[in-house]
Amino acid sequence: MQWHLAAAHPNFALVKYWGKQPGPHNVPAVESISATVDGLCTQVALRLRPEASEDQLWTDGVVASAAVAARLRRFVDLFRARSGSAAAVEVHSRSNFPAAAGLASSASAFAALTLACDQAFALGGSSQQLADWARQGSGSAARSIFGGLVHLHLQPQQSLPTRIEALPTRLPLACVIAITSLQPKAVGSTAGMERSRLSSPFYAAWLQSQGADVAAARAALAADDFAALAEVAEHSCLKMHAVMQSSRPPLCYPAPVTWAAMARVQALRKAGQPSFFTVDAGPQLKAFCLPAAVAAVRAALGELPGVAQVRQVGLGAAASVSRSAHNPLREAGR
């Protein structure tokens, strides 16, 4: 049986997404603007197994845990329902970066799995359909279907409740990632978002202020205004973490070294090095910068005690898919 191979990159939000709309459909509560990056990648190999009675699911060379397997199986069920097929699947997934650690691994994983399922079940989804299907697995996965900078729009009362718009820019953005921990976070993003929605006194203000941040970021990108983009991106990041930390019990994803790295990036910018930070639900810091500042940012973050690894990436391509008679992911694990 033919293998369907897909690859996708994670994306980091510049205007943040935190929170879901009430209900079972995994629709984001706010719009967002993000950058899909290269260098980090999740690959998925999938084949149909009509003769089998159950799915076989592997992640990074080992059988998926019960929790991960259940989440993947629910997602594949959506494609079985769309196609009218009851076929079992065999899925192998590998990433070249830590999972569940604040590096958007779920975004790249579900984007790649979406493309593999679409091809295996012969659905022929459009790019917007693929993005909306990916969103049902992970709210940010829709953005990883596309490359570069994108705006995730909300479309209430429409058949596709989200839409992705590519945002052209002449800003040559690079990203330096300070990895401070390889361990999975204690509270996953989905659970954390629901905690914030139910308990943070700042959550309503977060929702109400999102439109202004999206508009400011779009204007900055359209004008190639790095300084304006830096201001709104850091503002959005810190607002999101204020919502997290004001939840009950509080969600404190950044580590002490993460806060030190934020201060270091701000000091670099004041010293004339064009750079700004963003931090997601985890302890890793991403410093977006212009090429002239990359060396200084790498050096400044790399020397901080507690930074285990520094990686440099750029803007990445859209998710892609192909077919093969062999599964390179399974063969690599032997």
mmCIF file of C-alpha atoms in Angstrom:
data_model
loop_
_atom_site.group_PDB
_atom_site.id
_atom_site.type_symbol
_atom_site.label_atom_id
_atom_site.label_comp_id
_atom_site.label_asym_id
_atom_site.label_seq_id
_atom_site.Cartn_x
_atom_site.Cartn_y
_atom_site.Cartn_z
ATOM 1 C CA MET A 1 0.000 0.000 0.000
ATOM 2 C CA GLN A 2 1.336 3.416 -0.995
ATOM 3 C CA TRP A 3 2.737 5.806 1.615
ATOM 4 C CA HIS A 4 1.664 9.433 1.706
ATOM 5 C CA LEU A 5 4.490 11.656 2.941
ATOM 6 C CA ALA A 6 3.964 15.176 4.254
ATOM 7 C CA ALA A 7 6.158 17.810 5.855
ATOM 8 C CA ALA A 8 5.256 21.032 7.664
ATOM 9 C CA HIS A 9 7.027 23.707 9.653
ATOM 10 C CA PRO A 10 5.934 25.284 12.938
ATOM 11 C CA ASN A 11 4.821 28.889 13.100
ATOM 12 C CA PHE A 12 5.326 31.512 15.794
ATOM 13 C CA ALA A 13 2.622 34.104 16.351
ATOM 14 C CA LEU A 14 3.603 37.764 16.296
ATOM 15 C CA VAL A 15 0.089 38.788 17.311
ATOM 16 C CA LYS A 16 -0.846 36.020 19.701
ATOM 17 C CA TYR A 17 -3.629 33.470 19.760
ATOM 18 C CA TRP A 18 -4.747 32.362 23.224
ATOM 19 C CA GLY A 19 -8.206 31.034 23.924
ATOM 20 C CA LYS A 20 -10.883 29.101 22.075
ATOM 21 C CA GLN A 21 -14.506 29.838 21.399
ATOM 22 C CA PRO A 22 -16.842 27.766 23.566
ATOM 23 C CA GLY A 23 -17.988 24.579 21.862
ATOM 24 C CA PRO A 24 -16.544 21.396 20.397
ATOM 25 C CA HIS A 25 -15.089 22.712 17.134
ATOM 26 C CA ASN A 26 -11.692 24.079 18.263
ATOM 27 C CA VAL A 27 -12.239 27.559 16.816
ATOM 28 C CA PRO A 28 -9.796 30.236 18.048
ATOM 29 C CA ALA A 29 -11.256 33.009 20.161
ATOM 30 C CA VAL A 30 -9.119 35.665 18.448
ATOM 31 C CA GLU A 31 -7.480 36.352 15.127
ATOM 32 C CA SER A 32 -3.696 36.135 14.891
ATOM 33 C CA ILE A 33 -0.680 36.942 12.733
ATOM 34 C CA SER A 34 2.196 34.473 12.551
ATOM 35 C CA ALA A 35 5.412 33.557 10.792
ATOM 36 C CA THR A 36 6.007 30.022 9.545
ATOM 37 C CA VAL A 37 9.712 29.254 9.960
ATOM 38 C CA ASP A 38 12.193 26.963 8.267
ATOM 39 C CA GLY A 39 14.780 24.723 9.947
ATOM 40 C CA LEU A 40 12.258 23.120 12.298
ATOM 41 C CA CYS A 41 10.117 20.449 10.661
ATOM 42 C CA THR A 42 7.656 17.642 11.331
ATOM 43 C CA GLN A 43 7.399 14.802 8.821
ATOM 44 C CA VAL A 44 4.476 12.394 8.624
ATOM 45 C CA ALA A 45 4.200 9.149 6.689
ATOM 46 C CA LEU A 46 0.726 7.616 6.447
ATOM 47 C CA ARG A 47 -0.796 4.662 4.638
ATOM 48 C CA LEU A 48 -4.258 3.138 4.628
ATOM 49 C CA ARG A 49 -4.591 -0.413 5.972
ATOM 50 C CA PRO A 50 -8.117 -1.558 5.001
ATOM 51 C CA GLU A 51 -7.372 -5.101 6.153
ATOM 52 C CA ALA A 52 -6.413 -4.012 9.696
ATOM 53 C CA SER A 53 -8.811 -3.689 12.627
ATOM 54 C CA GLU A 54 -7.103 -0.749 14.344
ATOM 55 C CA ASP A 55 -4.732 2.136 13.694
ATOM 56 C CA GLN A 56 -0.983 1.941 14.268
ATOM 57 C CA LEU A 57 0.416 5.272 15.461
ATOM 58 C CA TRP A 58 4.097 6.059 16.015
ATOM 59 C CA THR A 59 5.811 9.296 17.067
ATOM 60 C CA ASP A 60 9.579 9.811 16.900
ATOM 61 C CA GLY A 61 10.233 6.106 16.469
ATOM 62 C CA VAL A 62 8.119 4.781 19.333
ATOM 63 C CA VAL A 63 4.493 3.761 19.718
ATOM 64 C CA ALA A 64 2.415 6.846 20.536
ATOM 65 C CA SER A 65 1.324 7.221 24.143
ATOM 66 C CA ALA A 66 -2.310 6.519 24.928
ATOM 67 C CA ALA A 67 -3.157 10.228 25.179
ATOM 68 C CA VAL A 68 -1.387 11.157 21.941
ATOM 69 C CA ALA A 69 -2.833 8.140 20.133
ATOM 70 C CA ALA A 70 -6.370 9.069 21.194
ATOM 71 C CA ARG A 71 -5.923 12.633 19.923
ATOM 72 C CA LEU A 72 -4.496 11.452 16.601
ATOM 73 C CA ARG A 73 -7.214 8.830 16.167
ATOM 74 C CA ARG A 74 -9.961 11.409 16.755
ATOM 75 C CA PHE A 75 -8.372 13.629 14.136
ATOM 76 C CA VAL A 76 -8.059 10.853 11.529
ATOM 77 C CA ASP A 77 -11.704 9.958 12.243
ATOM 78 C CA LEU A 78 -12.680 13.343 10.778
ATOM 79 C CA PHE A 79 -11.145 12.333 7.448
ATOM 80 C CA ARG A 80 -12.704 8.880 7.579
ATOM 81 C CA ALA A 81 -16.087 10.547 8.055
ATOM 82 C CA ARG A 82 -15.513 13.003 5.197
ATOM 83 C CA SER A 83 -14.481 10.232 2.807
ATOM 84 C CA GLY A 84 -16.927 7.561 3.927
ATOM 85 C CA SER A 85 -14.015 5.172 4.477
ATOM 86 C CA ALA A 86 -13.563 3.052 7.586
ATOM 87 C CA ALA A 87 -9.965 2.087 6.744
ATOM 88 C CA ALA A 88 -7.429 1.868 9.522
ATOM 89 C CA VAL A 89 -4.195 3.835 9.107
ATOM 90 C CA GLU A 90 -0.549 3.450 9.983
ATOM 91 C CA VAL A 91 1.060 6.772 10.859
ATOM 92 C CA HIS A 92 4.683 7.604 11.620
ATOM 93 C CA SER A 93 5.612 11.131 12.728
ATOM 94 C CA ARG A 94 9.046 12.632 13.402
ATOM 95 C CA SER A 95 10.129 16.145 14.387
ATOM 96 C CA ASN A 96 13.641 17.575 14.510
ATOM 97 C CA PHE A 97 12.830 19.707 17.576
ATOM 98 C CA PRO A 98 11.328 19.117 21.047
ATOM 99 C CA ALA A 99 7.599 18.405 21.241
ATOM 100 C CA ALA A 100 5.125 20.050 23.636
ATOM 101 C CA ALA A 101 7.792 22.518 24.784
ATOM 102 C CA GLY A 102 6.538 25.823 23.401
ATOM 103 C CA LEU A 103 7.919 25.459 19.865
ATOM 104 C CA ALA A 104 4.584 24.920 18.070
ATOM 105 C CA SER A 105 5.126 21.207 17.502
ATOM 106 C CA SER A 106 1.383 20.548 17.396
ATOM 107 C CA ALA A 107 0.993 23.129 14.613
ATOM 108 C CA SER A 108 3.510 21.449 12.328
ATOM 109 C CA ALA A 109 2.365 17.925 13.271
ATOM 110 C CA PHE A 110 -1.321 18.482 12.538
ATOM 111 C CA ALA A 111 -0.569 20.474 9.386
ATOM 112 C CA ALA A 112 1.514 17.587 8.040
ATOM 113 C CA LEU A 113 -1.047 15.002 9.156
ATOM 114 C CA THR A 114 -3.793 16.988 7.428
ATOM 115 C CA LEU A 115 -2.007 16.893 4.081
ATOM 116 C CA ALA A 116 -1.235 13.177 4.419
ATOM 117 C CA CYS A 117 -4.855 12.344 5.323
ATOM 118 C CA ASP A 118 -6.246 14.537 2.541
ATOM 119 C CA GLN A 119 -4.137 12.679 0.003
ATOM 120 C CA ALA A 120 -4.649 9.182 1.441
ATOM 121 C CA PHE A 121 -8.435 9.544 1.602
ATOM 122 C CA ALA A 122 -8.509 11.275 -1.836
ATOM 123 C CA LEU A 123 -10.421 14.326 -0.618
ATOM 124 C CA GLY A 124 -8.687 16.970 -2.744
ATOM 125 C CA GLY A 125 -9.171 19.807 -0.268
ATOM 126 C CA SER A 126 -8.373 23.380 -1.262
ATOM 127 C CA SER A 127 -5.671 25.224 0.672
ATOM 128 C CA GLN A 128 -8.338 26.992 2.739
ATOM 129 C CA GLN A 129 -10.127 23.701 3.452
ATOM 130 C CA LEU A 130 -6.842 22.080 4.453
ATOM 131 C CA ALA A 131 -6.134 24.974 6.811
ATOM 132 C CA ASP A 132 -9.571 24.737 8.397
ATOM 133 C CA TRP A 133 -9.266 20.956 8.782
ATOM 134 C CA ALA A 134 -5.815 21.339 10.373
ATOM 135 C CA ARG A 135 -7.288 23.880 12.800
ATOM 136 C CA GLN A 136 -9.565 21.163 14.171
ATOM 137 C CA GLY A 137 -6.491 19.287 15.380
ATOM 138 C CA SER A 138 -4.580 22.305 16.692
ATOM 139 C CA GLY A 139 -5.783 25.891 16.610
ATOM 140 C CA SER A 140 -2.468 27.152 15.223
ATOM 141 C CA ALA A 141 -1.978 24.318 12.699
ATOM 142 C CA ALA A 142 -4.049 26.194 10.114
ATOM 143 C CA ARG A 143 -1.253 28.739 9.839
ATOM 144 C CA SER A 144 1.409 26.065 9.152
ATOM 145 C CA ILE A 145 -0.414 24.957 6.001
ATOM 146 C CA PHE A 146 0.870 28.242 4.536
ATOM 147 C CA GLY A 147 4.412 29.584 4.377
ATOM 148 C CA GLY A 148 5.760 32.945 5.476
ATOM 149 C CA LEU A 149 3.624 35.519 7.240
ATOM 150 C CA VAL A 150 -0.115 34.938 7.503
ATOM 151 C CA HIS A 151 -3.241 36.392 9.108
ATOM 152 C CA LEU A 152 -5.757 33.918 10.523
ATOM 153 C CA HIS A 153 -9.204 35.492 10.090
ATOM 154 C CA LEU A 154 -12.352 34.411 11.913
ATOM 155 C CA GLN A 155 -15.493 33.984 9.784
ATOM 156 C CA PRO A 156 -18.501 33.468 12.067
ATOM 157 C CA GLN A 157 -21.567 31.804 10.589
ATOM 158 C CA GLN A 158 -19.677 30.629 7.491
ATOM 159 C CA SER A 159 -18.959 27.071 6.341
ATOM 160 C CA LEU A 160 -15.237 27.603 7.016
ATOM 161 C CA PRO A 161 -15.055 29.474 10.341
ATOM 162 C CA THR A 162 -11.434 30.457 9.724
ATOM 163 C CA ARG A 163 -9.566 31.798 6.696
ATOM 164 C CA ILE A 164 -5.838 32.264 6.113
ATOM 165 C CA GLU A 165 -4.484 35.300 4.273
ATOM 166 C CA ALA A 166 -0.859 35.529 3.172
ATOM 167 C CA LEU A 167 0.799 38.806 4.177
ATOM 168 C CA PRO A 168 3.576 39.932 1.832
ATOM 169 C CA THR A 169 6.426 41.939 3.296
ATOM 170 C CA ARG A 170 9.857 43.106 2.215
ATOM 171 C CA LEU A 171 11.211 42.779 5.751
ATOM 172 C CA PRO A 172 13.961 40.099 5.635
ATOM 173 C CA LEU A 173 13.003 38.564 8.973
ATOM 174 C CA ALA A 174 15.280 36.067 10.688
ATOM 175 C CA CYS A 175 14.518 34.309 13.966
ATOM 176 C CA VAL A 176 16.950 33.267 16.691
ATOM 177 C CA ILE A 177 15.496 30.711 19.106
ATOM 178 C CA ALA A 178 16.839 30.402 22.650
ATOM 179 C CA ILE A 179 15.912 26.897 23.802
ATOM 180 C CA THR A 180 15.939 26.731 27.589
ATOM 181 C CA SER A 181 14.335 23.325 28.175
ATOM 182 C CA LEU A 182 13.688 20.143 26.204
ATOM 183 C CA GLN A 183 11.007 18.944 28.621
ATOM 184 C CA PRO A 184 7.275 18.913 27.820
ATOM 185 C CA LYS A 185 5.328 21.658 29.571
ATOM 186 C CA ALA A 186 3.267 20.687 32.602
ATOM 187 C CA VAL A 187 0.013 22.189 31.291
ATOM 188 C CA GLY A 188 -0.811 21.838 27.610
ATOM 189 C CA SER A 189 -2.027 24.808 25.594
ATOM 190 C CA THR A 190 -5.588 23.554 25.166
ATOM 191 C CA ALA A 191 -6.066 23.042 28.900
ATOM 192 C CA GLY A 192 -4.309 26.322 29.646
ATOM 193 C CA MET A 193 -6.527 28.301 27.297
ATOM 194 C CA GLU A 194 -9.661 26.958 28.896
ATOM 195 C CA ARG A 195 -8.306 27.774 32.353
ATOM 196 C CA SER A 196 -7.656 31.344 31.260
ATOM 197 C CA ARG A 197 -11.079 31.701 29.654
ATOM 198 C CA LEU A 198 -12.796 30.579 32.824
ATOM 199 C CA SER A 199 -10.682 32.300 35.458
ATOM 200 C CA SER A 200 -8.534 35.219 34.248
ATOM 201 C CA PRO A 201 -9.989 38.666 35.054
ATOM 202 C CA PHE A 202 -8.030 39.982 32.063
ATOM 203 C CA TYR A 203 -9.443 37.554 29.507
ATOM 204 C CA ALA A 204 -12.292 39.784 28.310
ATOM 205 C CA ALA A 205 -9.897 42.710 27.785
ATOM 206 C CA TRP A 206 -7.579 40.365 25.869
ATOM 207 C CA LEU A 207 -10.383 39.540 23.431
ATOM 208 C CA GLN A 208 -11.441 43.169 23.037
ATOM 209 C CA SER A 209 -7.940 44.503 22.327
ATOM 210 C CA GLN A 210 -6.960 41.912 19.721
ATOM 211 C CA GLY A 211 -8.378 43.755 16.730
ATOM 212 C CA ALA A 212 -6.202 46.803 17.361
ATOM 213 C CA ASP A 213 -3.064 44.660 17.617
ATOM 214 C CA VAL A 214 -3.854 42.810 14.393
ATOM 215 C CA ALA A 215 -4.434 46.097 12.576
ATOM 216 C CA ALA A 216 -1.190 47.580 13.933
ATOM 217 C CA ALA A 217 0.850 44.542 12.874
ATOM 218 C CA ARG A 218 -0.675 44.517 9.400
ATOM 219 C CA ALA A 219 0.113 48.224 8.995
ATOM 220 C CA ALA A 220 3.695 47.676 10.153
ATOM 221 C CA LEU A 221 4.224 44.815 7.699
ATOM 222 C CA ALA A 222 2.669 46.753 4.828
ATOM 223 C CA ALA A 223 4.982 49.696 5.558
ATOM 224 C CA ASP A 224 8.042 47.469 6.170
ATOM 225 C CA ASP A 225 8.242 49.182 9.559
ATOM 226 C CA PHE A 226 10.315 46.889 11.782
ATOM 227 C CA ALA A 227 10.159 49.185 14.820
ATOM 228 C CA ALA A 228 6.350 49.277 14.754
ATOM 229 C CA LEU A 229 6.173 45.507 14.302
ATOM 230 C CA ALA A 230 8.512 45.040 17.267
ATOM 231 C CA GLU A 231 6.344 47.226 19.503
ATOM 232 C CA VAL A 232 3.060 45.462 18.775
ATOM 233 C CA ALA A 233 4.571 41.950 18.850
ATOM 234 C CA GLU A 234 6.132 42.392 22.287
ATOM 235 C CA HIS A 235 2.964 44.083 23.555
ATOM 236 C CA SER A 236 0.826 41.170 22.341
ATOM 237 C CA CYS A 237 3.204 38.644 23.884
ATOM 238 C CA LEU A 238 3.268 40.287 27.302
ATOM 239 C CA LYS A 239 -0.512 40.752 27.323
ATOM 240 C CA MET A 240 -0.974 37.061 26.625
ATOM 241 C CA HIS A 241 1.325 36.101 29.476
ATOM 242 C CA ALA A 242 -0.532 38.505 31.780
ATOM 243 C CA VAL A 243 -3.718 36.582 30.978
ATOM 244 C CA MET A 244 -1.941 33.296 31.626
ATOM 245 C CA GLN A 245 -0.420 34.400 34.915
ATOM 246 C CA SER A 246 -3.697 35.883 36.155
ATOM 247 C CA SER A 247 -5.472 32.551 35.622
ATOM 248 C CA ARG A 248 -6.325 30.367 38.612
ATOM 249 C CA PRO A 249 -4.171 28.508 39.284
ATOM 250 C CA PRO A 250 -1.638 30.681 37.439
ATOM 251 C CA LEU A 251 0.055 29.546 34.235
ATOM 252 C CA CYS A 252 3.723 30.536 34.367
ATOM 253 C CA TYR A 253 5.271 29.170 31.182
ATOM 254 C CA PRO A 254 8.441 31.347 30.969
ATOM 255 C CA ALA A 255 11.407 30.260 33.063
ATOM 256 C CA PRO A 256 13.641 32.790 34.844
ATOM 257 C CA VAL A 257 16.095 32.605 31.956
ATOM 258 C CA THR A 258 13.245 33.418 29.551
ATOM 259 C CA TRP A 259 12.613 36.716 31.330
ATOM 260 C CA ALA A 260 16.345 37.418 31.289
ATOM 261 C CA ALA A 261 16.386 36.761 27.552
ATOM 262 C CA MET A 262 13.481 39.177 27.031
ATOM 263 C CA ALA A 263 15.422 41.899 28.818
ATOM 264 C CA ARG A 264 18.531 41.112 26.785
ATOM 265 C CA VAL A 265 16.634 41.482 23.478
ATOM 266 C CA GLN A 266 15.115 44.784 24.571
ATOM 267 C CA ALA A 267 18.576 46.053 25.550
ATOM 268 C CA LEU A 268 19.945 45.041 22.167
ATOM 269 C CA ARG A 269 17.186 46.951 20.387
ATOM 270 C CA LYS A 270 17.872 50.064 22.454
ATOM 271 C CA ALA A 271 21.535 49.715 21.465
ATOM 272 C CA GLY A 272 20.594 49.812 17.782
ATOM 273 C CA GLN A 273 20.250 46.092 16.997
ATOM 274 C CA PRO A 274 16.849 45.622 15.289
ATOM 275 C CA SER A 275 15.269 42.740 17.204
ATOM 276 C CA PHE A 276 12.208 41.868 19.260
ATOM 277 C CA PHE A 277 11.063 38.885 21.304
ATOM 278 C CA THR A 278 8.048 36.663 21.402
ATOM 279 C CA VAL A 279 7.316 33.766 23.757
ATOM 280 C CA ASP A 280 4.545 31.191 23.451
ATOM 281 C CA ALA A 281 3.188 28.674 25.977
ATOM 282 C CA GLY A 282 6.606 27.442 27.015
ATOM 283 C CA PRO A 283 10.013 28.654 28.189
ATOM 284 C CA GLN A 284 11.599 29.144 24.767
ATOM 285 C CA LEU A 285 12.274 32.656 23.486
ATOM 286 C CA LYS A 286 12.117 33.572 19.807
ATOM 287 C CA ALA A 287 13.950 36.729 18.799
ATOM 288 C CA PHE A 288 12.919 38.062 15.400
ATOM 289 C CA CYS A 289 15.512 40.356 13.911
ATOM 290 C CA LEU A 290 16.909 41.841 10.733
ATOM 291 C CA PRO A 291 19.994 40.170 9.218
ATOM 292 C CA ALA A 292 22.395 42.819 10.531
ATOM 293 C CA ALA A 293 21.457 41.921 14.116
ATOM 294 C CA VAL A 294 21.558 38.118 13.888
ATOM 295 C CA ALA A 295 25.148 37.680 15.078
ATOM 296 C CA ALA A 296 24.695 40.017 18.058
ATOM 297 C CA VAL A 297 21.399 38.366 19.069
ATOM 298 C CA ARG A 298 22.861 34.861 18.804
ATOM 299 C CA ALA A 299 25.843 35.820 20.935
ATOM 300 C CA ALA A 300 23.781 37.667 23.555
ATOM 301 C CA LEU A 301 21.280 34.848 24.013
ATOM 302 C CA GLY A 302 23.854 32.069 23.822
ATOM 303 C CA GLU A 303 25.853 33.430 26.730
ATOM 304 C CA LEU A 304 22.889 33.502 29.129
ATOM 305 C CA PRO A 305 23.096 30.840 31.871
ATOM 306 C CA GLY A 306 20.204 28.446 31.312
ATOM 307 C CA VAL A 307 20.084 28.692 27.522
ATOM 308 C CA ALA A 308 20.766 25.145 26.389
ATOM 309 C CA GLN A 309 20.770 25.737 22.652
ATOM 310 C CA VAL A 310 20.473 28.553 20.139
ATOM 311 C CA ARG A 311 18.981 27.914 16.705
ATOM 312 C CA GLN A 312 18.656 30.307 13.805
ATOM 313 C CA VAL A 313 15.780 30.015 11.319
ATOM 314 C CA GLY A 314 14.149 32.114 8.650
ATOM 315 C CA LEU A 315 10.732 32.331 7.086
ATOM 316 C CA GLY A 316 9.597 28.889 5.958
ATOM 317 C CA ALA A 317 7.663 27.360 3.096
ATOM 318 C CA ALA A 318 4.145 25.978 3.013
ATOM 319 C CA ALA A 319 3.439 22.402 4.026
ATOM 320 C CA SER A 320 4.063 19.875 1.254
ATOM 321 C CA VAL A 321 3.033 16.321 0.368
ATOM 322 C CA SER A 322 4.244 13.501 -1.880
ATOM 323 C CA ARG A 323 3.852 9.752 -2.409
ATOM 324 C CA SER A 324 6.304 6.887 -2.056
ATOM 325 C CA ALA A 325 6.415 3.092 -2.146
ATOM 326 C CA HIS A 326 8.548 3.213 1.012
ATOM 327 C CA ASN A 327 8.295 4.885 4.413
ATOM 328 C CA PRO A 328 11.580 6.677 5.146
ATOM 329 C CA LEU A 329 10.498 7.496 8.691
ATOM 330 C CA ARG A 330 9.988 3.862 9.659
ATOM 331 C CA GLU A 331 13.178 2.830 7.926
ATOM 332 C CA ALA A 332 15.118 5.602 9.741
ATOM 333 C CA GLY A 333 13.955 4.208 13.076
ATOM 334 C CA ARG A 334 15.340 0.719 12.524
#
